[in-house]
Coordinates of C-alpha atoms and ligand atoms in Angstrom, one line a residue:
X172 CA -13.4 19.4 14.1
X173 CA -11.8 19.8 10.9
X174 CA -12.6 21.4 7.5
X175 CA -9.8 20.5 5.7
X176 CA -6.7 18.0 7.4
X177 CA -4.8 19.6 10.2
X178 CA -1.7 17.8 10.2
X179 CA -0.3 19.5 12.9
X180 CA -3.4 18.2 15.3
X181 CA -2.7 14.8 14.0
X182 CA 0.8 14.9 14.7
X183 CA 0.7 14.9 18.7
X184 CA -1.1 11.3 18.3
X185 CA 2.1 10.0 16.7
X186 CA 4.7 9.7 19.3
X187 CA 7.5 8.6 17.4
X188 CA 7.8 12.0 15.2
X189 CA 8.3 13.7 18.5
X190 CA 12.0 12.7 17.9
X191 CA 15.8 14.5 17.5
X192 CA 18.4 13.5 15.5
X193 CA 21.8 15.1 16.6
X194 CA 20.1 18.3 18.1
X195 CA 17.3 18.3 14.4
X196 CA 13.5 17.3 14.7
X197 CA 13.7 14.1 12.7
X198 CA 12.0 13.8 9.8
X199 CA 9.8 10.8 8.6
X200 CA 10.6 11.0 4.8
X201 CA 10.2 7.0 5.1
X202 CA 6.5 6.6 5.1
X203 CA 6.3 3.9 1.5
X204 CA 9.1 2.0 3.8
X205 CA 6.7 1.5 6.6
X206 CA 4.9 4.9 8.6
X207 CA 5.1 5.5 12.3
X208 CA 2.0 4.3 14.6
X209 CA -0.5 6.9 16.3
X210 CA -1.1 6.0 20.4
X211 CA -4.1 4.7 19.5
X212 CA -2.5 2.0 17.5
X213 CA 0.5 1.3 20.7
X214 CA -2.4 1.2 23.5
X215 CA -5.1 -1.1 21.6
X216 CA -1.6 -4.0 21.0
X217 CA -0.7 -3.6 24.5
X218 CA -4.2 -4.0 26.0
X219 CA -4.9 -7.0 24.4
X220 CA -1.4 -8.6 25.8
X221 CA -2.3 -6.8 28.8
X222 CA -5.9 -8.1 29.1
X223 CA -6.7 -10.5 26.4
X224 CA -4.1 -12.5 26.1
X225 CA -5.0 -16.0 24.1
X226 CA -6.3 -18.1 21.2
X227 CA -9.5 -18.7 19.4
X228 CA -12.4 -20.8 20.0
X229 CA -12.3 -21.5 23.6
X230 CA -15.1 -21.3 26.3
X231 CA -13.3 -18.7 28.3
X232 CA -12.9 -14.8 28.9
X233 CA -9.9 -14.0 27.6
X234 CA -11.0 -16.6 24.5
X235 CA -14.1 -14.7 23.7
X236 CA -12.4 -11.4 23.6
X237 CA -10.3 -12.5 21.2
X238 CA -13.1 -13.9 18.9
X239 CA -14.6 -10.8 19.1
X240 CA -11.7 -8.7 18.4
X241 CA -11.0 -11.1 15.5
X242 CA -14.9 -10.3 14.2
X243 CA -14.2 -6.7 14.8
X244 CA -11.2 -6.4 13.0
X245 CA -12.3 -8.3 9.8
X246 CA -15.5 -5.4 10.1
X247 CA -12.9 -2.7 10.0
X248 CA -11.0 -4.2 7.2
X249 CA -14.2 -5.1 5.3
X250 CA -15.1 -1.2 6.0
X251 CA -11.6 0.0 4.9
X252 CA -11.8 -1.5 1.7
X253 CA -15.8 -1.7 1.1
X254 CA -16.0 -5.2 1.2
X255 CA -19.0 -6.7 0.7
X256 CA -18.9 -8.8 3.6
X257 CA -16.5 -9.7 6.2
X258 CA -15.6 -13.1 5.3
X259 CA -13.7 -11.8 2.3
X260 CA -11.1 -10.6 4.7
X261 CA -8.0 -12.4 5.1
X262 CA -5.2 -11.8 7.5
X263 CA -1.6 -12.9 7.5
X264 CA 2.3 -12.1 8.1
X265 CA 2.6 -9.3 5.6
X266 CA 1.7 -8.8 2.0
X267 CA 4.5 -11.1 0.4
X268 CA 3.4 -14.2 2.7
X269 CA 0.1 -13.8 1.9
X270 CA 1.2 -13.7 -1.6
X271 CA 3.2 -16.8 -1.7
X272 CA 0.9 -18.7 -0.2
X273 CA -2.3 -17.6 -2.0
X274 CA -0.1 -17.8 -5.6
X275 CA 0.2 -21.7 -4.7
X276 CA -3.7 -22.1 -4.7
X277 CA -4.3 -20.4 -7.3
X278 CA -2.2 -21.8 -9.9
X279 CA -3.4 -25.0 -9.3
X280 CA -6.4 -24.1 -11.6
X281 CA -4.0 -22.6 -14.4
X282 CA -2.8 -25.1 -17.5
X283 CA 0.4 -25.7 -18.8
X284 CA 0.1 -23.4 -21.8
X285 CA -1.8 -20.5 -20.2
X286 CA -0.8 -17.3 -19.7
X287 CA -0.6 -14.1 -17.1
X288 CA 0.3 -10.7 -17.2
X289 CA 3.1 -8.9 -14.8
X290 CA 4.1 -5.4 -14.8
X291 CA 7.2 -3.9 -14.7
X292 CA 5.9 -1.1 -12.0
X293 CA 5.2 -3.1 -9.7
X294 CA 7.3 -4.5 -6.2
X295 CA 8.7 -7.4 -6.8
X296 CA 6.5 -9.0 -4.3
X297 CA 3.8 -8.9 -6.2
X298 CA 5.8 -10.2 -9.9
X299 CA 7.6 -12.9 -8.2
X300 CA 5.4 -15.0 -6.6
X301 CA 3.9 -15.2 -9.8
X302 CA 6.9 -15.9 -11.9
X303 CA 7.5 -19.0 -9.8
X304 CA 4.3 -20.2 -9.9
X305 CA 4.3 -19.6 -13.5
X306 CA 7.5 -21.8 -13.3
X307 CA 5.7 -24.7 -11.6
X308 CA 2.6 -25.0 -14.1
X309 CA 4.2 -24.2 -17.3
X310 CA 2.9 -20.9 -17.9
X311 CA 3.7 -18.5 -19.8
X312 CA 4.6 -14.9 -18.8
X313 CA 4.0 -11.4 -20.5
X314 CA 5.2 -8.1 -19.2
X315 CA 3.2 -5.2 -19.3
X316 CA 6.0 -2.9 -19.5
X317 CA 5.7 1.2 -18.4
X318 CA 6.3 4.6 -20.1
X319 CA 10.0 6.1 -18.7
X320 CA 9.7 9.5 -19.3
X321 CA 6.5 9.7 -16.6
X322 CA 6.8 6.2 -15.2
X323 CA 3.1 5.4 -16.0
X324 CA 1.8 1.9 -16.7
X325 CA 1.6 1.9 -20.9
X326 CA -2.0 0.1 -20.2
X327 CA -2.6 1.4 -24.3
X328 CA -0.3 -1.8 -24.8
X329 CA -2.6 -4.6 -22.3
X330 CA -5.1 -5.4 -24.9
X331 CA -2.4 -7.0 -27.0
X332 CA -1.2 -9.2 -24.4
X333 CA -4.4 -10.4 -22.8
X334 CA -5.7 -13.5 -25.3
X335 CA -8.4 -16.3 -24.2
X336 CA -5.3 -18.2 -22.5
X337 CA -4.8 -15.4 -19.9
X338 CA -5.5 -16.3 -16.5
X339 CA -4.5 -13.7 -14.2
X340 CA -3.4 -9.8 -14.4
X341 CA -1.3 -8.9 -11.2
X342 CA -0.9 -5.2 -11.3
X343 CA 0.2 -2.4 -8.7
X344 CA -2.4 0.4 -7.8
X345 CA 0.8 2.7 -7.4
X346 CA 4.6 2.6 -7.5
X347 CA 6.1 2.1 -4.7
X348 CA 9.2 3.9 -6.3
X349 CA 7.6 6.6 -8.3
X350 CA 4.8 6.8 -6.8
X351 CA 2.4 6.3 -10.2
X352 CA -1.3 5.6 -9.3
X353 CA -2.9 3.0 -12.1
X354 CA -6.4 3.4 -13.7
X355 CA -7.4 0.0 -11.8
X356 CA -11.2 -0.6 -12.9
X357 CA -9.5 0.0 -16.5
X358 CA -7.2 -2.8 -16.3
X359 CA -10.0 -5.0 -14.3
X360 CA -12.5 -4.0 -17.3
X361 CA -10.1 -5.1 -19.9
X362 CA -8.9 -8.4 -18.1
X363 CA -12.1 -9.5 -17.1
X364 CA -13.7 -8.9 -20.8
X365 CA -10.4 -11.3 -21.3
X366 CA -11.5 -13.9 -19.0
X367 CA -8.8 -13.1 -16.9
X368 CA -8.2 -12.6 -12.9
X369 CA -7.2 -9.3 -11.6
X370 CA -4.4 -9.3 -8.0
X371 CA -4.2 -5.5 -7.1
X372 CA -0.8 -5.0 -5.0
X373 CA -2.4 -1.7 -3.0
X374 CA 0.3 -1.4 -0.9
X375 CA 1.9 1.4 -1.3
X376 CA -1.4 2.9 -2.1
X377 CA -3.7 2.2 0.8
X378 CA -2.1 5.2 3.1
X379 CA -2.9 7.6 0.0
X380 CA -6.4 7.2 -1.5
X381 CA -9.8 5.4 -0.8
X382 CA -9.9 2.2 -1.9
X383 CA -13.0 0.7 -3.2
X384 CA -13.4 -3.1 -4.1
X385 CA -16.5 -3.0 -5.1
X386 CA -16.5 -0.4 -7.6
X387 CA -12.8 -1.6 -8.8
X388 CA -14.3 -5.1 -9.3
X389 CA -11.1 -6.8 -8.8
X390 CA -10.9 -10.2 -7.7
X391 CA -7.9 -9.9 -5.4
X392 CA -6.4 -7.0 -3.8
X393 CA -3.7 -6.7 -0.8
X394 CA -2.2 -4.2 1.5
X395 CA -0.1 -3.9 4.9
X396 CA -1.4 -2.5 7.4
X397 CA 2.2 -1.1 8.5
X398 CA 2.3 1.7 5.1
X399 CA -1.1 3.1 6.5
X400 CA -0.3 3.4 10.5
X401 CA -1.0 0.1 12.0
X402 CA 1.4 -2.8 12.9
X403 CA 3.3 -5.2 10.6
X404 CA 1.1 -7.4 9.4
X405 CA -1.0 -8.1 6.0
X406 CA -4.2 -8.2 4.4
X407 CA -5.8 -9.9 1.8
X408 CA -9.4 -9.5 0.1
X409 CA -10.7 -12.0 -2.3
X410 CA -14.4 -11.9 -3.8
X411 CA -16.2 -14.3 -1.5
X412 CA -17.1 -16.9 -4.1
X413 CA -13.3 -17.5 -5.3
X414 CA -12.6 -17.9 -1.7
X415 CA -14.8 -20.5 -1.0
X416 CA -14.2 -23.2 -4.0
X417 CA -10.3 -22.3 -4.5
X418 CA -8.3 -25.4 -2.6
X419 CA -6.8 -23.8 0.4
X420 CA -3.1 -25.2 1.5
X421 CA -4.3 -25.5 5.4
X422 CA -3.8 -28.2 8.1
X423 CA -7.1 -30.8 8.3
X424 CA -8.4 -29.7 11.5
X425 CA -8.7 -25.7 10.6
X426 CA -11.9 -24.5 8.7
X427 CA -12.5 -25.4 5.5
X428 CA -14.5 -21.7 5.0
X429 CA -13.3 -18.4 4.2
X430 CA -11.7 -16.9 5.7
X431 CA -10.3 -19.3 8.0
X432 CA -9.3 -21.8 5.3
X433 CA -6.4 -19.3 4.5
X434 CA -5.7 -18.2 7.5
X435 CA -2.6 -20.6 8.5
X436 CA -1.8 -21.1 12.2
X437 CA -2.3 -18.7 14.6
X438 CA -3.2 -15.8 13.5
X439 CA -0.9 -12.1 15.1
X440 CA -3.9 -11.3 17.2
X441 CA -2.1 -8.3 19.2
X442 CA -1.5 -7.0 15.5
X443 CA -4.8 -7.6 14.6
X444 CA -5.8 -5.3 17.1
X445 CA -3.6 -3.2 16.1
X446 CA -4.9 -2.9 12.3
X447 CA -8.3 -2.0 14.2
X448 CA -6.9 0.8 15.6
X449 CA -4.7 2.2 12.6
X450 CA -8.4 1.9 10.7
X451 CA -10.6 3.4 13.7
X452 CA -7.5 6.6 13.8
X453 CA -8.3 7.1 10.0
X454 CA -12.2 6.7 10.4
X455 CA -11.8 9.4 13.0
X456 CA -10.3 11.4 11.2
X457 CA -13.4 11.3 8.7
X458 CA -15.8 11.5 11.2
X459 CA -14.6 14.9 12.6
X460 CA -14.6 16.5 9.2
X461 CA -16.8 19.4 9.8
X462 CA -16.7 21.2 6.1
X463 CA -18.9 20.9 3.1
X464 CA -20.6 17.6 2.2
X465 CA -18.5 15.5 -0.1
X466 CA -21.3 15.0 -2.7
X467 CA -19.2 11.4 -4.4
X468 CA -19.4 9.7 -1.2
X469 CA -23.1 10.1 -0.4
X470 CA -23.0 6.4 -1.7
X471 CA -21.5 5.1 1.7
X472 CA -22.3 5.5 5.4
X473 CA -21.3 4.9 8.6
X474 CA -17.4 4.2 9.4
X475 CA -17.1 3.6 5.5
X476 CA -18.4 6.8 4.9
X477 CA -15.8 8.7 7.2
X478 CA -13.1 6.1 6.3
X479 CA -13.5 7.8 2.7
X480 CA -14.0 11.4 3.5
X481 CA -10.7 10.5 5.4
X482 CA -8.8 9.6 2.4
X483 CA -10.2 12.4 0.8
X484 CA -9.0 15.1 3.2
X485 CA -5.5 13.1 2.9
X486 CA -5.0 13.4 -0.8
X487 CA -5.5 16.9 -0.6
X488 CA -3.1 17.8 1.9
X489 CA -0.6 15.5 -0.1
X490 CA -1.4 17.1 -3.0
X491 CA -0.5 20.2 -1.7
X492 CA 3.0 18.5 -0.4
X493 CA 3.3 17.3 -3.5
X494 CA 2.7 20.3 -5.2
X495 CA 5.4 22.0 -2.7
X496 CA 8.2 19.6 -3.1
X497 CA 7.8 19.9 -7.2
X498 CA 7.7 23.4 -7.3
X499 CA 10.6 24.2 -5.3
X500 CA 12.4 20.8 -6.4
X501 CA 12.5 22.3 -10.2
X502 CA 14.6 25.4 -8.7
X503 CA 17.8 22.8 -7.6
X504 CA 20.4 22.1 -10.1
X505 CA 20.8 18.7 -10.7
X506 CA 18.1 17.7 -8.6
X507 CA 16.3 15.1 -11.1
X508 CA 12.5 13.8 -10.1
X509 CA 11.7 10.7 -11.6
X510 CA 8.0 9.7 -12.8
X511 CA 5.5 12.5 -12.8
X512 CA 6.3 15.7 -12.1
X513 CA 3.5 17.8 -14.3
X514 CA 1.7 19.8 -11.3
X515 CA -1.4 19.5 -13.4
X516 CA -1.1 15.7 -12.8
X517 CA -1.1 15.4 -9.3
X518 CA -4.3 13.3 -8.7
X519 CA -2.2 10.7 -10.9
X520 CA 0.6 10.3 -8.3
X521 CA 1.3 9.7 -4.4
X522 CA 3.4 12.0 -2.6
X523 CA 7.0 9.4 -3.5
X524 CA 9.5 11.2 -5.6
X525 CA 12.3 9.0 -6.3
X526 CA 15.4 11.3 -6.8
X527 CA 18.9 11.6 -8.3
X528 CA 21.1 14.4 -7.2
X529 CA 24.4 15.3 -9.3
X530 CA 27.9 14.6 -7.4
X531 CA 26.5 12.2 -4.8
X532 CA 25.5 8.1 -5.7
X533 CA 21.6 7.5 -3.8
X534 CA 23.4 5.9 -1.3
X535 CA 25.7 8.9 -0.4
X536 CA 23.0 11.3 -0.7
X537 CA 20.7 9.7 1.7
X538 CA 23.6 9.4 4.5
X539 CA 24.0 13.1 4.2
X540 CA 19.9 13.7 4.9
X541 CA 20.3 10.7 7.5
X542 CA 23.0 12.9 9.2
X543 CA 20.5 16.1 9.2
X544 CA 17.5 14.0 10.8
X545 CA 15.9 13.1 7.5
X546 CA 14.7 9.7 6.7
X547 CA 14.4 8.6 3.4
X548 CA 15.3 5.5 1.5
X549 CA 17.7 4.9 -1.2
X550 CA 18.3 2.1 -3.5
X551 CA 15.2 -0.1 -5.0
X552 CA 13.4 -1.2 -2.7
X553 CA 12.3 -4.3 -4.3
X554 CA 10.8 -2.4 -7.4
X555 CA 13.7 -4.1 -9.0
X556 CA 12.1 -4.3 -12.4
X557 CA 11.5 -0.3 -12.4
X558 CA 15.2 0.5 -11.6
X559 CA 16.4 -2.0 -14.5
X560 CA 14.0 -0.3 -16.8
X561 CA 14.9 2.9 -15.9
X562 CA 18.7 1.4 -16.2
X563 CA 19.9 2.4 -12.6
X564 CA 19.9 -0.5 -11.0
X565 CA 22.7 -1.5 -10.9
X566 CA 24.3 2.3 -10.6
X567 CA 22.3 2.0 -6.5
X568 CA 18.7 2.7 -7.7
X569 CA 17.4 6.3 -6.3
X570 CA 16.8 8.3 -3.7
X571 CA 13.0 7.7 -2.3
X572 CA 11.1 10.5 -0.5
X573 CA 8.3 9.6 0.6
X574 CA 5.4 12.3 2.2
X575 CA 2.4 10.8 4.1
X576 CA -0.7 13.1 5.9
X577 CA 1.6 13.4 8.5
X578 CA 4.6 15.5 6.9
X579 CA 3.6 18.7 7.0
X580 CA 4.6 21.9 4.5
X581 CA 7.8 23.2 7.1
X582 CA 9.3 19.6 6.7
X583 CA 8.9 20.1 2.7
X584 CA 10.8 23.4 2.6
X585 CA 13.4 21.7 5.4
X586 CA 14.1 19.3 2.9
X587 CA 14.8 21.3 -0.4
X588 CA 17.3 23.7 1.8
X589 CA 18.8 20.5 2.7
X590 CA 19.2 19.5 -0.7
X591 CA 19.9 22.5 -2.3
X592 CA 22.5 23.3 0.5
X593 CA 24.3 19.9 -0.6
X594 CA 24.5 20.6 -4.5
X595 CA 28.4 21.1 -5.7
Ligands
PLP152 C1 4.0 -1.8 -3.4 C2 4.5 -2.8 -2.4 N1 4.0 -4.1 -2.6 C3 4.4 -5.0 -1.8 C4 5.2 -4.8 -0.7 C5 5.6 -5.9 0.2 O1 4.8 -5.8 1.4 P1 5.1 -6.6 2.7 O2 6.3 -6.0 3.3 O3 3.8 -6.5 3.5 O4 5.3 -8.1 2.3 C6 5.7 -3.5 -0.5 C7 6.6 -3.2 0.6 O5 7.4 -2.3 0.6 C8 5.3 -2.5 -1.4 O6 5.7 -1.2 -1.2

């Protein structure tokens, strides 16, 4: 039972973080790069080789399973997201495949001479897709550009761009490199009144907050199950009714329904039950909250309901990271944060500082943490168009450390000795 997140619990599910790096307890710094898997996650995959072992849509044991897990994942993806209904669950390789693939259909219904909306926070997996398919159809492209000082989206400056030829907005619920959160339902309230589609990369979000599609009213939102503790793998949700009369790119013989019309080939179905797991770990976690009632989610039940009081719990130990690492990162000379760093602002960020430190390059400065046991990521990381806006890109990006629910405040104070034992 838990009345607030006990990370330390949590952590002996996780047998990866049980590591040493030359004689230190690693440290998973690395969590917006892809987070380490709970046993949970590692038993349900090798069951289903174990036991279940096939394809779809046969008469057989092993065949039925498999349709069943297939249902059962698509519920618990449905539930993660609050779905309205199953159907609207899509799975594939990873979030830029799905991506690719869905940008083709899509733009088939655009015009040469209309128009769609990137960002320059977002992962390039989630601008380029559309720049090519922009490419293909004639389309124009505007750039919804953000604010460097805090590295928030300058969404003051959307209405301007959005006219009756805008088709779609494709926008990032957070950085992936800074690790700002976007007001969502604002964009989706201002594209919409536009006429235009919403795509919400929630990528790098999904491990850090309750996501809601229902109440965002988007029309398109993926994630990857790998960034919140299940295997590599993708997901995509689309409102039901787009899904159905959009032209899917599929082989003849394959459904022409949602979700299977986008579903190419055969699906990753030992990763599918793997994504299961990662979403039953985080229900349970939910589910075994034993403190007061969290009055805003009295609007869900069930697994939805402890899928959200899980996220809950999770941004407030984060915070609380957050609110470590900040603090004590402000007391290291020439330790520079990037993007938010106003403790008062914390429910606007995730727990991913990008970072310079004076006297090393990013890439220097994370070999030296790498040496100590400490993961952490330097360059861009695809957010190629934050790192030119910020004008480091081609100087090796930043340093990127990332914190998820399983980091826990001795691995905080860890890392700023580290750092501040490294400065000249
Ligand atoms: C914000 C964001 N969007 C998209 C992606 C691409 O996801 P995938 O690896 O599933 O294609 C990433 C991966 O790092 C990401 O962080």
């Amino acid at each position: 039972m838990f009345s607030s997140l006990n990370p330390h619990v949590l952590r002996l599910q996780f047998p990866s973080l049980q590591q040493e790096i030359n004689g230190q307890p690693a440290m998973f710094l690395d969590g917006p790069g892809g987070t380490q898997t709970p046993v949970g996650v590692i038993e349900a995959m090798s069951e289903y080789l174990l036991r279940d072992n096939s394809n779809q849509g046969g008469r057989f044991a092993t065949s039925q399973r498999t349709d069943g897990l297939l249902a059962a994942a698509r519920q618990a993806a449905a539930d993660f997201l609050n779905a309205q209904r199953p159907q609207e669950i899509v799975f594939g390789a990873n979030m830029t495949s799905l991506t690719f693939h869905f940008s083709r259909a899509l733009s088939q219904t655009w015009q040469a001479g209309d128009e769609i909306v990137v960002t320059r926070l977002d992962h390039d997996a989630n601008i380029s897709p559309w720049l090519l398919a922009a490419r293909d159809r004639g389309v124009a492209v505007r750039w919804l550009d953000f604010h460097a000082e805090d590295c928030t989206l300058a969404l003051e400056e959307l209405p301007r761009l959005l006219t009756e030829k805008t088709r779609l907005v494709a926008v990032t619920y957070a950085s992936n490199a800074v690790g700002s959160i976007t007001d969502v339902a604002r964009v989706v309230r201002l594209a919409q009144a536009a006429g235009a589609q919403v795509y919400v990369d929630a990528v790098h979000y999904a491990p850090h907050g309750p996501i809601d599609v229902q109440a965002l009213a988007c029309d398109y939102l993926v994630c990857s199950p790998y960034k919140f503790f299940g295997p590599h793998s993708g997901i995509l949700y689309g409102k039901y009714d787009h899904l159905a009369s959009l032209a899917a790119y599929k082989v003849r013989p394959a459904s022409s329904q949602p979700p299977g019309k986008w579903e190419t080939g055969t699906p990753n179905f030992e990763g599918i039950a793997g994504i299961r797991a990662a979403i039953h770990y985080l229900a349970t976690i939910g589910e075994l909250y034993a403190g007061p009632d969290l009055p805003h989610l009295s609007a869900y039940s069930g697994d939805r309901r402890h899928l959200k009081t899980a996220l809950h719990l999770i941004q407030q130990h984060e915070a609380a990271l957050s609110l470590r690492f900040l603090r004590g990162a402000a007391g290291i000379p020439g330790l520079r944060v990037y993007g938010i760093t106003d403790v008062e602002r914390l429910e606007e960020r995730t727990p991913t500082f990008a970072v310079s430190l004076t006297g090393y390059t990013p890439q220097q400065l994370a070999q030296r943490l790498a040496e100590q046991g400490i993961f952490v990521w330097d360059g861009h990381y695809y957010a190629v168009a934050v790192m030119e806006r910020l004008g480091l890109l081609d100087q090796g990006g930043l340093v990127r450390i990332g914190f998820v629910h399983y980091n826990i405040a001795a691995e905080v104070d860890r890392l700023l000795q580290t750092l501040a034992d490294l400065t000249p």
